[in-house]
Amino acid sequence: MSIADTTLAETEILLAQPRGFCAGVDRAIEIVERAIKLHGSPIYVRHEIVHNVYVVEDLRKKGAIFIERLEEVPAGNTVIFSAHGVSKAVRSEAESRGLRVYDATCPLVTKVHIEVAKMRQDGFDIVMIGHKGHPEVEGTMGQAGEGMHLVEDIADVQALQLADPERIAFVTQTTLSVDDAAEIIGALKAKYPSIREPKKQDICYATQNRQDAVKFMAPQCDVVIVVGSPNSSNSNRLRELAEKLGVPSYMVDSPDQIDPAWVEGKRRIGVTAGASAPEVLAQAVIARLRELGVRNVRALDGIEENIAFPLPRGLGLPA
Ligand code: 10D
Ligand code: SF4
């Protein structure tokens, strides 16, 4: 018997439900794979299709080339917009260059783009709650030439100076912390009582469900491991949430990043995965914890998601 066996034999892994891929990520990856099959490689993808190192590397091996600026796409080629969406300016640049475009923007991000366009048409200024520099925020802010105001926190709300407080609305990034967003929305409503809000909240079902699952799991755990890449907003929010619930929490891209000291002497280890992290990585994390001596794994109860989004025209037939 190894030393690890004696220390972790009684330890249990709790697996969050739901975890991992959401419908928007499934669809975005499928779009890249089908485009490569249909047109051959290379296929250019503007920005990481989703924020996950493993997914991006896998698609690179299959023939995808990831770029940040459309000018990197040679004339006559195909480009795919990432699941996070793009601004109107990027869309028109692709059009004016005559590139073949497949749009992998998640339909739930597109829903926010449509809200922005409609409210700008109605003459509203729009406050977006989101993280500065994130591609989804750039894409959504870029649905209108002017009248967009980004706030990241309550201090930003306090600093806002808007010309007509009677004609303002707000939208949010889809992957925010549900609780932090509620506080910021509270501050907005206190300052601008007639602010118009989205009919259905912009934080998506997958973000909500994964955060709810961590709220259920973390209080039962001594440590939480989140599978996700450092630039993944929704994965970071899961780690932060577990930490806010008082549980030491770590985010890993792969099982080799697990420090055995994190789990030493712990009775229950919670495992979850961000919306862009594949199940194969969650299983690899479990396998690594088993190697360290953990014997028991228990999948927690939680919502079963059965949402799927249709593929864009031209890629929808069986590949
Ligand atoms: O950073 P993030 O959470 O927005 O994106 P990630 O690619 O990690 O997950 C999928 C979420 C998307 C595309 C935003 F809706
Ligand atoms: Fe779409 Fe939500 Fe997934 Fe983002 S996290 S891709 S908005 S389903």
mmCIF file of C-alpha atoms and ligand atoms in Angstrom:
data_model
loop_
_atom_site.group_PDB
_atom_site.id
_atom_site.type_symbol
_atom_site.label_atom_id
_atom_site.label_comp_id
_atom_site.label_asym_id
_atom_site.label_seq_id
_atom_site.Cartn_x
_atom_site.Cartn_y
_atom_site.Cartn_z
ATOM 1 C CA MET A 1 0.000 0.000 0.000
ATOM 2 C CA SER A 2 1.392 3.418 -0.938
ATOM 3 C CA ILE A 3 1.527 6.372 1.439
ATOM 4 C CA ALA A 4 -1.134 8.050 -0.712
ATOM 5 C CA ASP A 5 -3.488 5.083 -0.213
ATOM 6 C CA THR A 6 -3.311 5.375 3.552
ATOM 7 C CA THR A 7 -4.061 9.123 3.525
ATOM 8 C CA LEU A 8 -6.750 9.400 0.835
ATOM 9 C CA ALA A 9 -8.445 5.967 0.952
ATOM 10 C CA GLU A 10 -11.442 7.405 2.843
ATOM 11 C CA THR A 11 -11.630 10.506 0.663
ATOM 12 C CA GLU A 12 -14.511 11.023 -1.740
ATOM 13 C CA ILE A 13 -14.668 13.013 -4.978
ATOM 14 C CA LEU A 14 -17.964 14.855 -5.465
ATOM 15 C CA LEU A 15 -18.778 15.631 -9.085
ATOM 16 C CA ALA A 16 -20.887 18.702 -9.813
ATOM 17 C CA GLN A 17 -23.986 18.394 -12.041
ATOM 18 C CA PRO A 18 -24.149 20.060 -14.491
ATOM 19 C CA ARG A 19 -20.535 20.764 -15.426
ATOM 20 C CA GLY A 20 -18.551 21.201 -18.640
ATOM 21 C CA PHE A 21 -19.725 21.905 -22.172
ATOM 22 C CA CYS A 22 -22.815 24.042 -22.747
ATOM 23 C CA ALA A 23 -24.916 24.030 -25.926
ATOM 24 C CA GLY A 24 -23.126 27.105 -27.346
ATOM 25 C CA VAL A 25 -19.703 25.493 -26.966
ATOM 26 C CA ASP A 26 -20.846 22.171 -28.450
ATOM 27 C CA ARG A 27 -22.213 24.036 -31.445
ATOM 28 C CA ALA A 28 -19.119 26.219 -31.927
ATOM 29 C CA ILE A 29 -16.750 23.225 -31.955
ATOM 30 C CA GLU A 30 -19.051 21.336 -34.315
ATOM 31 C CA ILE A 31 -19.034 24.331 -36.695
ATOM 32 C CA VAL A 32 -15.221 24.295 -36.917
ATOM 33 C CA GLU A 33 -15.087 20.524 -37.409
ATOM 34 C CA ARG A 34 -17.761 20.562 -40.105
ATOM 35 C CA ALA A 35 -16.214 23.537 -41.914
ATOM 36 C CA ILE A 36 -12.872 21.689 -42.066
ATOM 37 C CA LYS A 37 -14.608 18.579 -43.452
ATOM 38 C CA LEU A 38 -16.541 20.596 -46.009
ATOM 39 C CA HIS A 39 -13.835 22.992 -47.239
ATOM 40 C CA GLY A 40 -10.600 21.267 -46.205
ATOM 41 C CA SER A 41 -7.904 22.891 -44.091
ATOM 42 C CA PRO A 42 -6.873 25.483 -43.287
ATOM 43 C CA ILE A 43 -9.963 27.102 -41.840
ATOM 44 C CA TYR A 44 -9.328 30.388 -40.054
ATOM 45 C CA VAL A 45 -10.960 31.038 -36.689
ATOM 46 C CA ARG A 46 -11.113 34.581 -35.331
ATOM 47 C CA HIS A 47 -10.088 34.310 -31.668
ATOM 48 C CA GLU A 48 -10.030 31.009 -29.730
ATOM 49 C CA ILE A 49 -13.289 29.304 -30.709
ATOM 50 C CA VAL A 50 -13.891 28.838 -26.957
ATOM 51 C CA HIS A 51 -11.497 29.661 -24.130
ATOM 52 C CA ASN A 52 -9.972 26.248 -23.623
ATOM 53 C CA VAL A 53 -6.391 25.259 -24.374
ATOM 54 C CA TYR A 54 -7.204 21.579 -24.997
ATOM 55 C CA VAL A 55 -10.071 22.364 -27.412
ATOM 56 C CA VAL A 56 -7.990 24.909 -29.329
ATOM 57 C CA GLU A 57 -5.001 22.552 -29.644
ATOM 58 C CA ASP A 58 -7.239 19.706 -30.808
ATOM 59 C CA LEU A 59 -8.798 21.867 -33.536
ATOM 60 C CA ARG A 60 -5.390 23.210 -34.545
ATOM 61 C CA LYS A 61 -4.266 19.627 -35.162
ATOM 62 C CA LYS A 62 -7.388 19.080 -37.289
ATOM 63 C CA GLY A 63 -6.578 22.085 -39.514
ATOM 64 C CA ALA A 64 -7.837 25.258 -37.811
ATOM 65 C CA ILE A 65 -5.674 28.389 -37.730
ATOM 66 C CA PHE A 66 -6.502 30.794 -34.909
ATOM 67 C CA ILE A 67 -6.014 34.500 -35.599
ATOM 68 C CA GLU A 68 -6.988 37.718 -33.783
ATOM 69 C CA ARG A 69 -7.257 40.139 -36.732
ATOM 70 C CA LEU A 70 -9.108 39.499 -39.986
ATOM 71 C CA GLU A 71 -6.200 40.943 -41.941
ATOM 72 C CA GLU A 72 -4.343 37.715 -41.042
ATOM 73 C CA VAL A 73 -6.825 35.745 -43.191
ATOM 74 C CA PRO A 74 -5.591 35.492 -46.798
ATOM 75 C CA ALA A 75 -8.096 36.578 -49.482
ATOM 76 C CA GLY A 76 -10.597 33.969 -50.631
ATOM 77 C CA ASN A 77 -10.443 31.978 -47.374
ATOM 78 C CA THR A 78 -13.021 30.917 -44.819
ATOM 79 C CA VAL A 79 -13.234 32.461 -41.360
ATOM 80 C CA ILE A 80 -15.265 31.392 -38.359
ATOM 81 C CA PHE A 81 -16.278 33.889 -35.657
ATOM 82 C CA SER A 82 -15.749 32.500 -32.157
ATOM 83 C CA ALA A 83 -18.591 31.624 -29.763
ATOM 84 C CA HIS A 84 -18.050 34.960 -27.940
ATOM 85 C CA GLY A 85 -19.331 36.980 -30.923
ATOM 86 C CA VAL A 86 -17.957 39.939 -32.879
ATOM 87 C CA SER A 87 -18.691 43.640 -33.326
ATOM 88 C CA LYS A 88 -20.553 45.017 -36.336
ATOM 89 C CA ALA A 89 -17.227 46.439 -37.582
ATOM 90 C CA VAL A 90 -15.612 42.973 -37.692
ATOM 91 C CA ARG A 91 -18.639 41.549 -39.501
ATOM 92 C CA SER A 92 -18.543 44.283 -42.156
ATOM 93 C CA GLU A 93 -14.770 43.958 -42.575
ATOM 94 C CA ALA A 94 -15.202 40.234 -43.350
ATOM 95 C CA GLU A 95 -17.980 41.064 -45.783
ATOM 96 C CA SER A 96 -16.055 43.800 -47.569
ATOM 97 C CA ARG A 97 -13.070 41.468 -47.942
ATOM 98 C CA GLY A 98 -15.332 38.830 -49.490
ATOM 99 C CA LEU A 99 -14.358 36.155 -46.942
ATOM 100 C CA ARG A 100 -16.608 33.140 -46.519
ATOM 101 C CA VAL A 101 -17.943 33.426 -42.956
ATOM 102 C CA TYR A 102 -19.442 30.888 -40.574
ATOM 103 C CA ASP A 103 -20.725 32.471 -37.413
ATOM 104 C CA ALA A 104 -20.185 30.372 -34.271
ATOM 105 C CA THR A 105 -21.459 33.160 -31.980
ATOM 106 C CA CYS A 106 -23.591 31.465 -29.338
ATOM 107 C CA PRO A 107 -27.277 32.202 -30.061
ATOM 108 C CA LEU A 108 -27.591 33.439 -26.468
ATOM 109 C CA VAL A 109 -24.882 36.047 -27.133
ATOM 110 C CA THR A 110 -26.636 36.967 -30.400
ATOM 111 C CA LYS A 111 -29.826 37.478 -28.362
ATOM 112 C CA VAL A 112 -27.997 40.214 -26.401
ATOM 113 C CA HIS A 113 -26.691 41.756 -29.656
ATOM 114 C CA ILE A 114 -30.267 41.970 -30.938
ATOM 115 C CA GLU A 115 -31.445 43.608 -27.679
ATOM 116 C CA VAL A 116 -28.708 46.223 -28.020
ATOM 117 C CA ALA A 117 -29.597 47.003 -31.644
ATOM 118 C CA LYS A 118 -33.333 47.333 -30.846
ATOM 119 C CA MET A 119 -32.822 49.551 -27.819
ATOM 120 C CA ARG A 120 -30.405 51.815 -29.666
ATOM 121 C CA GLN A 121 -33.021 52.123 -32.409
ATOM 122 C CA ASP A 122 -35.548 53.162 -29.739
ATOM 123 C CA GLY A 123 -33.113 55.898 -28.669
ATOM 124 C CA PHE A 124 -31.894 54.324 -25.430
ATOM 125 C CA ASP A 125 -28.356 54.632 -24.087
ATOM 126 C CA ILE A 126 -27.166 51.202 -22.919
ATOM 127 C CA VAL A 127 -25.165 50.278 -19.865
ATOM 128 C CA MET A 128 -23.372 46.966 -20.316
ATOM 129 C CA ILE A 129 -22.272 45.073 -17.197
ATOM 130 C CA GLY A 130 -19.195 43.049 -18.099
ATOM 131 C CA HIS A 131 -15.441 42.548 -17.918
ATOM 132 C CA LYS A 132 -13.387 45.099 -19.861
ATOM 133 C CA GLY A 133 -11.302 43.582 -22.670
ATOM 134 C CA HIS A 134 -13.276 40.317 -22.824
ATOM 135 C CA PRO A 135 -14.132 39.445 -26.462
ATOM 136 C CA GLU A 136 -17.836 39.034 -25.720
ATOM 137 C CA VAL A 137 -17.903 42.534 -24.220
ATOM 138 C CA GLU A 138 -16.061 43.947 -27.244
ATOM 139 C CA GLY A 139 -18.541 42.219 -29.555
ATOM 140 C CA THR A 140 -21.647 43.379 -27.673
ATOM 141 C CA MET A 141 -20.372 46.956 -27.109
ATOM 142 C CA GLY A 142 -19.554 46.974 -30.823
ATOM 143 C CA GLN A 143 -23.191 46.416 -31.846
ATOM 144 C CA ALA A 144 -23.666 50.179 -31.650
ATOM 145 C CA GLY A 145 -21.412 53.017 -32.750
ATOM 146 C CA GLU A 146 -22.228 55.151 -29.719
ATOM 147 C CA GLY A 147 -24.414 55.312 -26.621
ATOM 148 C CA MET A 148 -22.792 52.264 -24.986
ATOM 149 C CA HIS A 149 -21.345 52.495 -21.447
ATOM 150 C CA LEU A 150 -19.420 49.661 -19.799
ATOM 151 C CA VAL A 151 -19.545 49.113 -16.033
ATOM 152 C CA GLU A 152 -17.539 46.450 -14.235
ATOM 153 C CA ASP A 153 -18.559 47.191 -10.641
ATOM 154 C CA ILE A 154 -20.593 49.419 -8.343
ATOM 155 C CA ALA A 155 -17.922 52.158 -8.360
ATOM 156 C CA ASP A 156 -18.361 52.386 -12.155
ATOM 157 C CA VAL A 157 -22.145 52.729 -11.669
ATOM 158 C CA GLN A 158 -21.571 55.568 -9.200
ATOM 159 C CA ALA A 159 -19.292 57.319 -11.685
ATOM 160 C CA LEU A 160 -21.781 57.074 -14.595
ATOM 161 C CA GLN A 161 -22.990 60.367 -16.074
ATOM 162 C CA LEU A 162 -25.835 59.798 -18.509
ATOM 163 C CA ALA A 163 -27.544 62.561 -20.449
ATOM 164 C CA ASP A 164 -31.141 61.248 -20.221
ATOM 165 C CA PRO A 165 -31.760 59.021 -17.181
ATOM 166 C CA GLU A 166 -35.276 58.286 -18.501
ATOM 167 C CA ARG A 167 -33.991 56.577 -21.657
ATOM 168 C CA ILE A 168 -31.459 54.048 -20.528
ATOM 169 C CA ALA A 169 -31.362 50.277 -20.512
ATOM 170 C CA PHE A 170 -28.885 47.648 -19.400
ATOM 171 C CA VAL A 171 -27.563 44.370 -20.765
ATOM 172 C CA THR A 172 -24.949 42.008 -19.316
ATOM 173 C CA GLN A 173 -22.200 39.634 -20.383
ATOM 174 C CA THR A 174 -23.595 36.080 -20.404
ATOM 175 C CA THR A 175 -21.021 34.542 -18.060
ATOM 176 C CA LEU A 176 -20.995 36.887 -15.056
ATOM 177 C CA SER A 177 -21.246 35.893 -11.428
ATOM 178 C CA VAL A 178 -25.023 35.832 -10.905
ATOM 179 C CA ASP A 179 -24.642 37.325 -7.406
ATOM 180 C CA ASP A 180 -22.179 40.084 -8.361
ATOM 181 C CA ALA A 181 -24.388 41.028 -11.322
ATOM 182 C CA ALA A 182 -27.449 41.236 -9.034
ATOM 183 C CA GLU A 183 -25.604 43.739 -6.808
ATOM 184 C CA ILE A 184 -24.538 45.877 -9.762
ATOM 185 C CA ILE A 185 -28.072 45.775 -11.202
ATOM 186 C CA GLY A 186 -29.372 46.825 -7.759
ATOM 187 C CA ALA A 187 -27.044 49.841 -7.798
ATOM 188 C CA LEU A 188 -28.132 50.736 -11.349
ATOM 189 C CA LYS A 189 -31.825 50.548 -10.427
ATOM 190 C CA ALA A 190 -31.252 52.653 -7.307
ATOM 191 C CA LYS A 191 -29.509 55.341 -9.366
ATOM 192 C CA TYR A 192 -31.795 55.108 -12.426
ATOM 193 C CA PRO A 193 -35.242 53.884 -11.267
ATOM 194 C CA SER A 194 -36.667 53.817 -14.805
ATOM 195 C CA ILE A 195 -33.788 51.840 -16.350
ATOM 196 C CA ARG A 196 -35.105 49.236 -18.801
ATOM 197 C CA GLU A 197 -34.026 45.654 -18.194
ATOM 198 C CA PRO A 198 -33.872 42.623 -20.497
ATOM 199 C CA LYS A 199 -37.140 40.597 -20.674
ATOM 200 C CA LYS A 200 -35.148 37.508 -19.701
ATOM 201 C CA GLN A 201 -31.804 37.954 -17.941
ATOM 202 C CA ASP A 202 -28.733 37.913 -20.216
ATOM 203 C CA ILE A 203 -26.693 35.633 -17.932
ATOM 204 C CA CYS A 204 -27.269 32.336 -19.703
ATOM 205 C CA TYR A 205 -28.802 29.084 -18.437
ATOM 206 C CA ALA A 206 -25.400 27.314 -18.477
ATOM 207 C CA THR A 207 -23.725 29.984 -16.337
ATOM 208 C CA GLN A 208 -26.643 29.955 -13.897
ATOM 209 C CA ASN A 209 -26.794 26.141 -13.666
ATOM 210 C CA ARG A 210 -23.017 25.665 -13.182
ATOM 211 C CA GLN A 211 -22.950 28.310 -10.450
ATOM 212 C CA ASP A 212 -26.007 26.753 -8.749
ATOM 213 C CA ALA A 213 -24.259 23.352 -8.872
ATOM 214 C CA VAL A 214 -21.165 24.824 -7.153
ATOM 215 C CA LYS A 215 -23.398 26.426 -4.500
ATOM 216 C CA PHE A 216 -24.789 22.958 -3.784
ATOM 217 C CA MET A 217 -21.456 21.133 -3.948
ATOM 218 C CA ALA A 218 -18.916 23.468 -2.313
ATOM 219 C CA PRO A 219 -20.424 23.492 1.201
ATOM 220 C CA GLN A 220 -20.025 19.686 1.244
ATOM 221 C CA CYS A 221 -16.313 19.880 0.278
ATOM 222 C CA ASP A 222 -12.928 20.652 1.853
ATOM 223 C CA VAL A 223 -11.436 21.700 -1.475
ATOM 224 C CA VAL A 224 -12.794 22.377 -4.988
ATOM 225 C CA ILE A 225 -11.025 21.829 -8.309
ATOM 226 C CA VAL A 226 -12.423 23.622 -11.366
ATOM 227 C CA VAL A 227 -11.348 22.431 -14.799
ATOM 228 C CA GLY A 228 -10.939 25.446 -17.081
ATOM 229 C CA SER A 229 -8.441 27.710 -18.837
ATOM 230 C CA PRO A 230 -7.182 30.958 -17.283
ATOM 231 C CA ASN A 231 -8.941 33.187 -19.862
ATOM 232 C CA SER A 232 -12.336 31.511 -19.418
ATOM 233 C CA SER A 233 -14.642 33.968 -17.668
ATOM 234 C CA ASN A 234 -17.273 31.437 -16.652
ATOM 235 C CA SER A 235 -14.667 28.982 -15.293
ATOM 236 C CA ASN A 236 -13.049 31.744 -13.199
ATOM 237 C CA ARG A 237 -16.461 32.628 -11.773
ATOM 238 C CA LEU A 238 -16.932 29.008 -10.605
ATOM 239 C CA ARG A 239 -13.579 29.000 -8.777
ATOM 240 C CA GLU A 240 -14.289 32.413 -7.204
ATOM 241 C CA LEU A 241 -17.746 31.284 -6.093
ATOM 242 C CA ALA A 242 -16.437 28.188 -4.292
ATOM 243 C CA GLU A 243 -13.755 30.354 -2.657
ATOM 244 C CA LYS A 244 -16.430 32.889 -1.554
ATOM 245 C CA LEU A 245 -18.283 29.983 0.039
ATOM 246 C CA GLY A 246 -15.191 29.472 2.179
ATOM 247 C CA VAL A 247 -13.686 26.487 0.366
ATOM 248 C CA PRO A 248 -10.093 26.597 -0.963
ATOM 249 C CA SER A 249 -10.457 26.347 -4.735
ATOM 250 C CA TYR A 250 -8.117 25.856 -7.657
ATOM 251 C CA MET A 251 -8.507 26.036 -11.417
ATOM 252 C CA VAL A 252 -6.547 23.625 -13.619
ATOM 253 C CA ASP A 253 -6.191 23.182 -17.356
ATOM 254 C CA SER A 254 -4.984 19.604 -17.034
ATOM 255 C CA PRO A 255 -4.441 16.969 -14.334
ATOM 256 C CA ASP A 256 -0.669 17.535 -14.154
ATOM 257 C CA GLN A 257 -1.381 20.993 -12.667
ATOM 258 C CA ILE A 258 -2.852 19.424 -9.529
ATOM 259 C CA ASP A 259 -0.549 19.910 -6.549
ATOM 260 C CA PRO A 260 -0.933 16.848 -4.278
ATOM 261 C CA ALA A 261 -0.671 19.199 -1.268
ATOM 262 C CA TRP A 262 -4.085 20.710 -2.221
ATOM 263 C CA VAL A 263 -5.875 17.440 -1.447
ATOM 264 C CA GLU A 264 -3.682 16.030 1.309
ATOM 265 C CA GLY A 265 -5.766 15.115 4.355
ATOM 266 C CA LYS A 266 -9.024 16.289 2.712
ATOM 267 C CA ARG A 267 -12.192 14.207 3.143
ATOM 268 C CA ARG A 268 -14.175 15.535 0.202
ATOM 269 C CA ILE A 269 -12.863 16.968 -3.046
ATOM 270 C CA GLY A 270 -15.352 18.763 -5.305
ATOM 271 C CA VAL A 271 -14.741 18.652 -9.055
ATOM 272 C CA THR A 272 -16.480 20.784 -11.667
ATOM 273 C CA ALA A 273 -15.694 22.142 -15.133
ATOM 274 C CA GLY A 274 -16.396 25.415 -16.928
ATOM 275 C CA ALA A 275 -18.689 25.590 -19.958
ATOM 276 C CA SER A 276 -15.695 25.408 -22.325
ATOM 277 C CA ALA A 277 -13.879 22.506 -20.582
ATOM 278 C CA PRO A 278 -14.329 19.038 -22.102
ATOM 279 C CA GLU A 279 -15.483 16.083 -20.015
ATOM 280 C CA VAL A 280 -12.339 14.179 -21.023
ATOM 281 C CA LEU A 281 -10.351 16.640 -18.856
ATOM 282 C CA ALA A 282 -12.707 16.269 -15.884
ATOM 283 C CA GLN A 283 -12.238 12.485 -16.190
ATOM 284 C CA ALA A 284 -8.453 12.929 -16.404
ATOM 285 C CA VAL A 285 -8.566 14.970 -13.179
ATOM 286 C CA ILE A 286 -10.509 12.161 -11.498
ATOM 287 C CA ALA A 287 -7.960 9.621 -12.790
ATOM 288 C CA ARG A 288 -5.116 11.725 -11.324
ATOM 289 C CA LEU A 289 -6.888 11.934 -7.958
ATOM 290 C CA ARG A 290 -7.325 8.144 -8.044
ATOM 291 C CA GLU A 291 -3.577 7.823 -8.692
ATOM 292 C CA LEU A 292 -3.047 9.914 -5.569
ATOM 293 C CA GLY A 293 -5.100 7.374 -3.619
ATOM 294 C CA VAL A 294 -8.730 8.526 -3.748
ATOM 295 C CA ARG A 295 -11.055 5.555 -4.165
ATOM 296 C CA ASN A 296 -14.590 6.918 -4.130
ATOM 297 C CA VAL A 297 -16.343 9.087 -6.697
ATOM 298 C CA ARG A 298 -19.917 10.286 -6.302
ATOM 299 C CA ALA A 299 -21.842 12.188 -8.979
ATOM 300 C CA LEU A 300 -24.122 14.722 -7.317
ATOM 301 C CA ASP A 301 -27.735 15.270 -8.302
ATOM 302 C CA GLY A 302 -28.473 18.334 -10.389
ATOM 303 C CA ILE A 303 -30.234 19.685 -13.435
ATOM 304 C CA GLU A 304 -29.976 17.588 -16.615
ATOM 305 C CA GLU A 305 -29.505 19.968 -19.524
ATOM 306 C CA ASN A 306 -30.944 19.000 -22.884
ATOM 307 C CA ILE A 307 -30.517 22.176 -24.880
ATOM 308 C CA ALA A 308 -29.045 22.106 -28.400
ATOM 309 C CA PHE A 309 -28.743 24.938 -30.899
ATOM 310 C CA PRO A 310 -29.116 24.471 -34.661
ATOM 311 C CA LEU A 311 -26.026 24.781 -36.853
ATOM 312 C CA PRO A 312 -25.714 27.672 -39.312
ATOM 313 C CA ARG A 313 -27.088 27.294 -42.824
ATOM 314 C CA GLY A 314 -24.702 25.361 -45.021
ATOM 315 C CA LEU A 315 -23.301 23.231 -42.194
ATOM 316 C CA GLY A 316 -26.489 21.706 -40.850
ATOM 317 C CA LEU A 317 -26.630 18.493 -42.886
ATOM 318 C CA PRO A 318 -25.038 15.330 -41.473
ATOM 319 C CA ALA A 319 -21.273 15.548 -42.042
HETATM 320 O O1 10D B 1 -14.647 33.482 -21.200
HETATM 321 P P1 10D B 1 -16.025 32.913 -21.386
HETATM 322 O O2 10D B 1 -16.561 32.213 -20.210
HETATM 323 O O3 10D B 1 -16.959 33.963 -21.906
HETATM 324 O O4 10D B 1 -15.933 31.882 -22.607
HETATM 325 P P2 10D B 1 -15.572 30.348 -22.683
HETATM 326 O O5 10D B 1 -15.100 30.117 -24.077
HETATM 327 O O6 10D B 1 -14.723 29.907 -21.580
HETATM 328 O O7 10D B 1 -16.978 29.611 -22.484
HETATM 329 C C1 10D B 1 -18.015 29.688 -23.404
HETATM 330 C C2 10D B 1 -18.761 30.944 -23.216
HETATM 331 C C3 10D B 1 -18.980 31.845 -24.188
HETATM 332 C C4 10D B 1 -18.714 31.617 -25.593
HETATM 333 C C5 10D B 1 -19.540 33.165 -23.855
HETATM 334 F F1 10D B 1 -20.861 33.070 -23.901
HETATM 335 FE FE1 SF4 B 2 -23.818 30.288 -24.898
HETATM 336 FE FE2 SF4 B 2 -23.976 30.416 -22.255
HETATM 337 FE FE3 SF4 B 2 -22.416 28.642 -23.379
HETATM 338 FE FE4 SF4 B 2 -21.797 31.215 -23.490
HETATM 339 S S1 SF4 B 2 -21.849 29.933 -21.676
HETATM 340 S S2 SF4 B 2 -21.646 29.729 -25.142
HETATM 341 S S3 SF4 B 2 -23.855 32.128 -23.671
HETATM 342 S S4 SF4 B 2 -24.665 28.722 -23.563
#
